[in-house]
XYZ file of C-alpha atoms in Angstrom:
551
model
C -5.035 21.091 26.932
C -7.076 24.313 26.677
C -8.825 24.962 23.388
C -9.586 28.507 22.199
C -12.823 29.433 20.445
C -10.919 29.687 17.147
C -9.490 26.197 17.580
C -12.755 24.457 18.444
C -13.933 21.894 15.893
C -10.505 21.628 14.250
C -8.323 18.489 14.247
C -6.488 17.922 17.512
C -8.781 20.221 19.490
C -11.983 19.785 21.465
C -15.435 19.996 19.849
C -17.898 22.742 20.681
C -20.919 21.521 22.638
C -23.352 22.385 19.850
C -21.663 19.855 17.548
C -22.072 16.848 19.857
C -24.360 14.005 18.827
C -27.991 14.420 19.904
C -28.338 11.238 21.951
C -32.145 11.245 22.397
C -32.560 11.722 18.639
C -30.017 8.960 17.940
C -31.772 6.432 20.179
C -35.145 7.461 18.742
C -33.795 6.796 15.247
C -32.648 3.332 16.429
C -36.269 2.411 17.142
C -38.176 4.617 14.680
C -36.348 3.928 11.405
C -36.772 0.577 9.667
C -34.317 -0.695 7.033
C -35.322 -1.712 3.527
C -33.300 -4.773 2.500
C -33.646 -3.701 -1.143
C -31.455 -0.642 -0.426
C -27.779 -1.732 -0.257
C -26.793 0.883 2.346
C -29.528 -0.370 4.695
C -28.707 -4.067 4.456
C -26.748 -6.056 7.033
C -23.139 -6.106 5.858
C -20.301 -7.778 7.744
C -16.911 -6.216 7.071
C -13.648 -7.333 8.663
C -15.081 -6.540 12.105
C -18.811 -7.210 11.983
C -21.767 -5.049 10.975
C -21.412 -1.309 11.603
C -23.439 1.798 10.880
C -25.431 4.698 12.283
C -29.102 4.665 13.244
C -29.428 8.067 11.563
C -28.647 6.413 8.211
C -30.917 3.399 8.839
C -27.765 1.275 8.940
C -27.813 0.240 12.613
C -31.355 -0.002 13.961
C -33.387 -2.323 16.129
C -34.507 -4.357 13.106
C -30.876 -5.011 12.202
C -30.065 -6.267 15.700
C -33.139 -8.471 15.953
C -32.408 -10.001 12.537
C -28.660 -10.493 13.101
C -29.192 -12.045 16.529
C -31.808 -14.466 15.191
C -29.467 -15.276 12.314
C -26.702 -16.063 14.833
C -29.115 -18.321 16.724
C -29.898 -20.118 13.463
C -26.215 -20.341 12.544
C -25.352 -21.818 15.949
C -27.932 -24.519 15.260
C -26.266 -25.433 11.960
C -22.902 -25.678 13.740
C -24.257 -27.621 16.748
C -22.946 -24.858 19.024
C -25.010 -25.411 22.162
C -22.852 -23.994 24.965
C -23.348 -20.582 26.588
C -23.067 -17.374 24.584
C -21.082 -14.553 26.207
C -22.660 -11.155 25.453
C -20.538 -7.992 25.666
C -21.129 -4.298 24.998
C -19.012 -1.145 24.827
C -19.861 2.453 25.772
C -21.280 3.764 22.481
C -24.822 5.117 22.907
C -26.339 2.516 20.564
C -24.691 -0.408 22.359
C -27.176 -0.402 25.241
C -30.371 -0.602 23.131
C -28.666 -3.165 20.873
C -27.750 -5.223 23.954
C -31.392 -5.122 25.053
C -32.698 -6.256 21.655
C -30.091 -9.020 21.372
C -30.871 -10.450 24.808
C -34.606 -10.472 24.013
C -33.924 -12.671 20.973
C -31.335 -14.915 22.627
C -33.596 -15.611 25.598
C -36.569 -16.319 23.330
C -34.391 -18.895 21.551
C -33.586 -20.529 24.937
C -29.839 -19.885 24.582
C -27.804 -19.756 27.777
C -26.406 -16.218 27.846
C -23.594 -14.906 30.065
C -23.886 -11.155 30.693
C -21.777 -8.886 32.886
C -22.774 -9.264 36.525
C -23.384 -5.510 36.843
C -24.707 -5.033 33.283
C -21.450 -3.154 32.732
C -19.087 -2.743 29.811
C -16.900 -5.550 28.477
C -13.805 -5.130 26.277
C -13.507 -7.317 23.185
C -10.424 -9.129 24.598
C -12.284 -9.930 27.830
C -14.993 -11.594 25.734
C -12.421 -13.630 23.782
C -10.708 -14.561 27.053
C -14.029 -15.677 28.552
C -14.871 -17.914 25.577
C -11.447 -19.550 25.544
C -11.348 -19.999 29.321
C -14.779 -21.632 29.398
C -14.043 -23.968 26.509
C -10.646 -24.995 27.936
C -12.296 -25.802 31.276
C -15.064 -27.834 29.622
C -13.446 -30.141 27.036
C -15.858 -32.509 25.373
C -18.846 -30.463 26.530
C -20.942 -27.988 24.498
C -18.711 -25.094 23.492
C -19.261 -21.397 24.173
C -19.183 -18.492 21.714
C -19.956 -14.786 21.939
C -21.292 -11.505 20.629
C -19.588 -8.159 21.196
C -21.583 -5.004 20.545
C -19.138 -2.324 19.401
C -18.223 -0.226 16.351
C -14.645 -0.103 17.699
C -13.190 3.438 17.527
C -15.914 4.772 15.199
C -17.750 8.050 15.947
C -20.340 8.336 18.781
C -23.359 8.000 16.463
C -22.242 4.580 15.208
C -23.075 1.093 16.418
C -21.450 -2.249 15.746
C -22.260 -5.941 16.169
C -19.724 -8.774 15.924
C -19.880 -12.563 16.339
C -17.039 -14.605 17.852
C -17.342 -18.401 17.377
C -15.999 -21.000 19.846
C -12.384 -20.315 18.835
C -12.786 -16.917 20.540
C -11.672 -14.890 17.526
C -13.536 -12.950 14.840
C -15.865 -15.114 12.748
C -14.490 -16.201 9.382
C -15.967 -15.177 6.048
C -18.059 -18.332 5.699
C -19.794 -17.653 9.005
C -20.290 -13.922 8.493
C -21.676 -14.397 4.972
C -24.179 -16.994 6.251
C -25.286 -14.730 9.100
C -25.429 -11.673 6.823
C -27.573 -13.427 4.205
C -29.958 -14.899 6.782
C -30.353 -11.538 8.544
C -31.192 -9.749 5.298
C -33.824 -12.375 4.490
C -35.389 -11.795 7.908
C -35.411 -8.020 7.337
C -36.951 -8.418 3.896
C -39.653 -10.622 5.464
C -40.505 -7.966 8.079
C -38.779 -9.974 10.836
C -41.100 -12.910 10.375
C -39.130 -15.765 11.942
C -37.519 -13.682 14.693
C -38.260 -14.982 18.170
C -38.430 -12.376 20.917
C -39.592 -11.884 24.501
C -39.784 -8.663 26.597
C -36.496 -7.455 28.110
C -37.551 -7.841 31.749
C -38.563 -11.415 31.014
C -35.303 -12.059 29.164
C -33.241 -10.615 32.016
C -35.027 -12.843 34.535
C -34.989 -15.952 32.334
C -33.385 -19.105 33.715
C -31.123 -19.149 30.669
C -29.649 -15.703 31.455
C -26.660 -15.818 33.799
C -24.444 -13.164 35.385
C -20.695 -13.459 34.799
C -17.808 -11.594 36.441
C -15.866 -10.681 33.312
C -13.597 -8.224 35.155
C -12.272 -10.537 37.857
C -11.774 -13.426 35.429
C -9.705 -11.276 33.072
C -7.779 -9.153 35.568
C -6.805 -12.041 37.861
C -5.359 -13.927 34.873
C -3.208 -11.046 33.591
C -0.187 -12.141 35.640
C 0.066 -15.126 33.311
C 0.716 -12.841 30.321
C 2.486 -9.792 31.863
C 5.521 -9.968 34.210
C 4.232 -7.781 37.032
C 7.164 -8.788 39.244
C 9.294 -6.546 37.049
C 7.108 -3.612 38.107
C 7.198 -4.211 41.856
C 8.292 -1.040 43.607
C 8.834 0.751 40.300
C 9.358 4.508 40.336
C 8.036 4.835 36.793
C 5.194 7.292 36.301
C 2.486 5.398 34.392
C -0.879 6.529 33.033
C -3.748 5.165 30.995
C -6.654 6.901 29.287
C -9.554 4.506 28.591
C -10.950 7.168 26.205
C -14.364 6.610 27.771
C -14.320 2.997 26.620
C -15.264 -0.461 27.838
C -12.122 -0.932 29.956
C -12.937 2.013 32.217
C -13.660 -0.217 35.232
C -10.842 -2.657 34.461
C -7.916 -0.287 34.968
C -8.597 0.544 38.657
C -8.841 -3.180 39.384
C -5.575 -3.854 37.522
C -3.785 -1.057 39.391
C -5.116 -2.273 42.744
C -4.397 -5.983 42.286
C -0.894 -5.553 40.893
C -0.015 -2.456 42.965
C 0.848 -0.342 39.935
C 1.495 3.423 40.154
C -1.061 3.861 37.383
C -2.904 7.162 36.999
C -6.249 6.808 35.225
C -6.641 10.014 33.239
C -10.335 9.794 32.418
C -12.319 7.401 34.641
C -15.696 8.456 33.260
C -18.093 7.388 30.515
C -19.890 9.947 28.359
C -21.565 8.639 25.169
C -21.048 12.009 23.460
C -17.270 11.546 23.950
C -16.998 15.329 24.333
C -13.585 14.940 26.029
C -11.996 13.623 22.809
C -9.885 15.915 20.677
C -11.090 15.735 17.073
C -9.555 13.405 14.521
C -8.006 14.358 11.152
C -11.398 15.083 9.580
C -12.718 17.075 12.574
C -14.910 14.173 13.704
C -14.872 12.522 17.100
C -13.202 9.160 16.780
C -11.682 7.138 19.633
C -8.680 6.140 17.539
C -5.786 5.658 19.957
C -3.312 5.468 17.039
C -4.255 8.921 15.718
C -2.083 11.887 16.798
C -5.164 14.105 16.482
C -7.424 11.971 18.676
C -4.574 11.502 21.159
C -3.532 15.184 21.172
C -4.285 15.735 24.866
C -2.124 12.777 25.910
C 0.692 13.855 23.603
C 0.590 17.388 25.058
C 1.115 15.914 28.544
C 3.756 13.365 27.565
C 6.384 14.861 29.882
C 4.263 14.090 32.949
C 4.648 10.329 32.545
C 7.433 7.950 31.612
C 4.964 5.738 29.750
C 1.268 6.298 29.073
C -1.224 4.567 26.812
C -4.777 4.794 25.560
C -7.229 2.207 24.250
C -10.108 2.551 21.808
C -13.737 2.101 22.829
C -13.832 -1.699 22.942
C -10.192 -1.839 24.096
C -8.934 -4.014 21.254
C -6.415 -1.384 20.074
C -3.604 0.455 21.806
C -1.740 3.749 21.514
C 1.584 4.165 23.348
C 2.878 7.595 24.439
C 6.355 8.067 25.916
C 8.062 11.107 27.388
C 10.897 10.825 24.863
C 8.968 10.224 21.650
C 5.314 11.101 22.108
C 2.807 8.817 20.336
C 4.507 5.859 18.693
C 3.451 4.877 15.205
C 1.557 1.562 15.596
C 3.947 -0.254 13.248
C 6.933 0.934 15.255
C 5.525 -0.332 18.518
C 4.648 -3.721 17.019
C 8.319 -4.137 16.092
C 9.395 -3.143 19.607
C 6.974 -5.652 21.162
C 8.328 -8.444 18.972
C 11.959 -7.691 19.795
C 11.206 -7.534 23.522
C 8.891 -10.535 23.824
C 11.092 -12.908 21.849
C 14.054 -12.039 24.075
C 12.159 -11.989 27.404
C 9.824 -14.996 27.277
C 12.144 -17.928 28.090
C 9.298 -20.457 28.204
C 8.338 -19.802 24.578
C 9.512 -22.457 22.133
C 12.261 -21.654 19.626
C 9.756 -22.591 16.932
C 7.189 -19.923 17.873
C 6.688 -17.442 15.029
C 5.278 -13.992 14.329
C 2.135 -12.943 12.454
C 1.547 -9.671 10.586
C -0.884 -8.324 8.034
C 0.552 -7.619 4.600
C 0.110 -3.850 4.999
C 2.142 -3.728 8.218
C 5.683 -2.339 8.208
C 8.562 -4.327 6.763
C 10.677 -3.464 9.794
C 8.723 -6.311 11.406
C 10.129 -8.671 8.766
C 13.649 -7.412 9.455
C 13.243 -7.818 13.224
C 11.803 -11.315 12.749
C 14.729 -12.274 10.506
C 17.181 -10.902 13.054
C 15.542 -13.040 15.731
C 15.567 -16.109 13.498
C 11.789 -16.439 13.749
C 9.288 -17.515 11.102
C 6.981 -14.828 9.703
C 3.360 -15.459 8.709
C 2.099 -12.658 6.450
C -1.672 -12.715 5.920
C -4.426 -10.510 4.412
C -6.026 -7.760 6.479
C -8.213 -9.271 9.211
C -7.404 -10.724 12.624
C -9.292 -13.941 11.857
C -6.227 -15.201 9.950
C -4.218 -15.420 13.186
C -6.662 -17.481 15.248
C -5.363 -20.974 14.498
C -1.731 -20.014 15.108
C -2.595 -18.451 18.459
C -4.616 -21.471 19.556
C -1.876 -23.983 18.745
C 0.865 -21.700 20.076
C 2.763 -21.488 16.792
C 2.371 -17.675 16.709
C 3.780 -15.858 19.732
C 2.869 -12.322 18.684
C 0.436 -11.129 16.020
C -0.348 -7.591 14.983
C -1.845 -5.357 12.328
C -0.990 -1.869 11.135
C -4.049 -0.297 12.793
C -2.695 -0.933 16.324
C -4.357 -4.278 16.984
C -2.293 -7.033 18.560
C -2.221 -9.900 21.018
C 0.386 -12.384 22.226
C 0.730 -15.648 24.097
C 0.824 -16.222 27.812
C 4.242 -16.361 29.427
C 4.104 -20.171 29.299
C 3.441 -20.135 25.545
C -0.278 -20.984 25.613
C -3.111 -18.953 24.098
C -4.298 -15.768 25.847
C -6.860 -14.278 23.442
C -7.640 -14.902 19.785
C -8.974 -11.395 19.219
C -7.110 -8.108 19.488
C -6.211 -7.044 23.043
C -5.461 -3.365 23.663
C -4.845 -3.742 27.397
C -1.816 -6.031 27.348
C 0.324 -3.965 24.900
C -0.065 -0.992 27.265
C 0.954 -3.052 30.260
C 3.806 -4.566 28.247
C 5.110 -1.041 27.545
C 5.409 -0.551 31.298
C 7.049 -3.967 31.749
C 9.656 -3.458 29.032
C 10.530 0.021 30.306
C 11.086 -1.338 33.817
C 13.133 -4.296 32.581
C 15.301 -2.575 29.960
C 15.557 0.904 31.437
C 14.427 2.307 28.076
C 10.921 3.314 27.034
C 9.414 1.928 23.787
C 10.398 5.046 21.848
C 14.066 4.590 22.733
C 13.834 0.856 22.049
C 12.497 1.627 18.571
C 15.448 3.947 17.957
C 17.729 0.994 18.754
C 15.894 -1.093 16.135
C 16.202 1.569 13.422
C 19.912 1.910 14.128
C 20.227 -1.791 13.350
C 17.604 -2.338 10.626
C 16.990 1.084 9.077
C 14.267 3.695 9.592
C 11.164 3.161 7.430
C 8.750 5.889 6.332
C 5.167 4.636 6.055
C 1.927 6.252 4.848
C -1.539 5.341 3.650
C -3.273 7.466 1.022
C -6.474 7.155 -1.020
C -6.878 7.283 -4.792
C -10.163 7.736 -6.674
C -11.663 4.655 -8.348
C -15.030 3.725 -9.798
C -16.931 0.670 -8.573
C -15.897 -1.126 -11.763
C -12.226 -0.254 -11.233
C -12.399 -1.380 -7.608
C -13.878 -4.703 -8.718
C -11.019 -5.167 -11.206
C -8.431 -4.327 -8.535
C -9.886 -6.923 -6.199
C -9.482 -9.599 -8.878
C -6.073 -8.713 -10.324
C -3.565 -11.413 -11.228
C 0.215 -10.828 -10.993
C 0.523 -11.262 -14.776
C -1.436 -8.032 -15.288
C 1.424 -6.042 -13.757
C 4.126 -5.620 -16.401
C 6.454 -3.172 -14.611
C 9.933 -4.463 -13.731
C 11.001 -1.683 -11.370
C 9.434 0.466 -8.655
C 10.963 3.811 -7.654
C 14.312 2.870 -9.198
C 14.600 -0.606 -7.684
C 13.934 -4.029 -9.228
C 10.580 -5.491 -8.210
C 11.161 -8.575 -6.039
C 7.543 -9.756 -5.722
C 4.087 -9.069 -7.176
C 1.444 -10.494 -4.857
C -2.321 -10.934 -5.100
C -2.271 -13.665 -2.457
C -0.779 -13.405 1.016
C 2.504 -15.334 1.204
C 1.671 -16.750 4.626
C -1.519 -18.620 3.734
C -2.143 -18.011 0.003
C -5.449 -16.306 0.781
C -6.552 -13.625 -1.690
C -5.642 -10.151 -0.502
C -8.393 -8.499 -2.531
C -5.857 -6.268 -4.194
C -2.172 -6.044 -5.015
C 1.181 -5.808 -3.223
C 4.464 -4.980 -4.981
C 7.801 -5.168 -3.159
C 11.431 -4.168 -3.688
C 14.469 -4.470 -1.443
C 13.849 -1.107 0.258
C 10.188 -0.387 -0.324
C 6.735 -1.672 -1.161
C 3.157 -0.664 -1.762
C -0.171 -2.426 -1.407
C -3.429 -1.323 -3.038
C -6.840 -2.456 -1.830
C -10.322 -1.215 -2.801
C -12.346 0.542 -0.117
C -15.508 -1.269 0.881
C -17.436 1.947 1.539
C -16.048 4.705 -0.688
C -15.179 5.132 -4.387
C -11.454 5.006 -3.666
C -8.729 2.458 -3.289
C -6.226 2.618 -0.460
C -2.497 2.691 -1.139
C -0.271 1.596 1.731
C 3.380 2.350 1.036
C 6.715 2.256 2.823
C 10.319 3.155 2.087
C 13.576 2.570 3.911
C 15.203 5.218 1.700
C 13.430 8.317 3.003
C 10.345 10.420 2.345
C 11.228 11.415 -1.217
C 11.563 7.751 -2.149
C 8.191 7.065 -0.483
C 6.536 9.763 -2.603
C 8.080 8.210 -5.713
C 6.688 4.802 -4.718
C 3.234 6.321 -4.196
C 3.299 8.125 -7.530
C 4.387 5.043 -9.457
C 1.924 2.881 -7.508
C -0.991 5.001 -8.742
C 0.215 4.757 -12.331
C 0.889 1.039 -12.063
C -2.540 0.275 -10.598
C -4.299 2.562 -13.099
C -2.612 0.726 -15.976
C -3.469 -2.702 -14.546
C -7.169 -1.956 -14.071
C -7.662 0.113 -17.238
């Protein structure tokens, strides 16, 4: 999609070259700047998906990585986790130096480390798959865990670092808080207590092993996707890895399963200059954003089904010739309807998992299928147990993260997998004769068409703290946008875990309010089955209701 000079640096269009991140300066900042643990913005802080930040802001620097990795080594000791640690990295510029620093610490601590055989890139789901596969093959023996170095879809100047325990999923709050606290102590003590050896020595250490992540993952895909349905297909399929960690996986998948899959961008460029700019004119590899996916949307007519994945390939974005980019919530509903009617080996008791800010059309589809629904707070960690024991067949969140069971009903991954939803879009189109956009239209004809939006509202730190600790009794309203309130929630109904905010529901709408962890705002997620005007009314009353409750 050509971009004119006037359009450069605007949402949905390409950036000008002079605005790209200065990679030498970024990597220099990684080594040259040293965090002060007394400054909150420079401390290690694990959010829902690990520690993230930019080296330019002294939020993701070598000291952080050395301290976090040593803290993980210390945490493993407390948990008696003595199996191998799988180490993965994505294509962000800071991932490579962070990988180097992490391996230096892991090797110095005599931990058996499994790294990609070609020192290549590894998607988050391939790491989860590797942990689970190893542990299933070695029952009763020391269990494996992993580290994935990625800031997900964040801008090119960011880095990220995430720990996955032996269950293969994101670490729970107890683990991340322990690691976070220990890492900040190490930083405050000038890294005294961090063990480290030179990289060349670490790479050659007897404890460092090469692992073929790609073959292990790709060869196993037939156990989760029905590739027989795609044999001889005339569908035109395409994938854009968005310069991410799955870039070398897609050719192998196409070759092994003989798919007519065109790979739109087979290259890696840490500036990500090929990305059209997101809503705020920043580069962001968000495959659920119509701005970031503008080039794929513009070419939708060339393919029956196409999809993109974010940088660590744990999220998906589906584009069809009939609909363009599907809203993530819409595609989750389509996946559920298809999987629970096309996986005959799954038990009748297998349920569905969703986060409480995902669309209510999922609830309606689940009810129509006669399946149990587990509604949990934001965070994929809440789904891990249900995936492991097979009680959850499909789990998803509003930000386009999902995974599902193998065809035989056993666990596939316990972290988000962006590759299999894309492949499932091809499978369902071949099987049903309708692409996911048309399948969603069928669902709305049966269950109604929701309108969904997330907005931000200003809030002080004190107000955000109050919002996070609200009790239902503090909300006195009886109606919302003209309908009786059916539930006021500060705990998720699926597991009674605190949601860190508030959710209010009616028969045809709802809103949820949660404080931002990084900005002086709170986020309002809202949805209506009665149209856009009703949605705006919900949003307006939600602001007033929250303001009154936290006054």
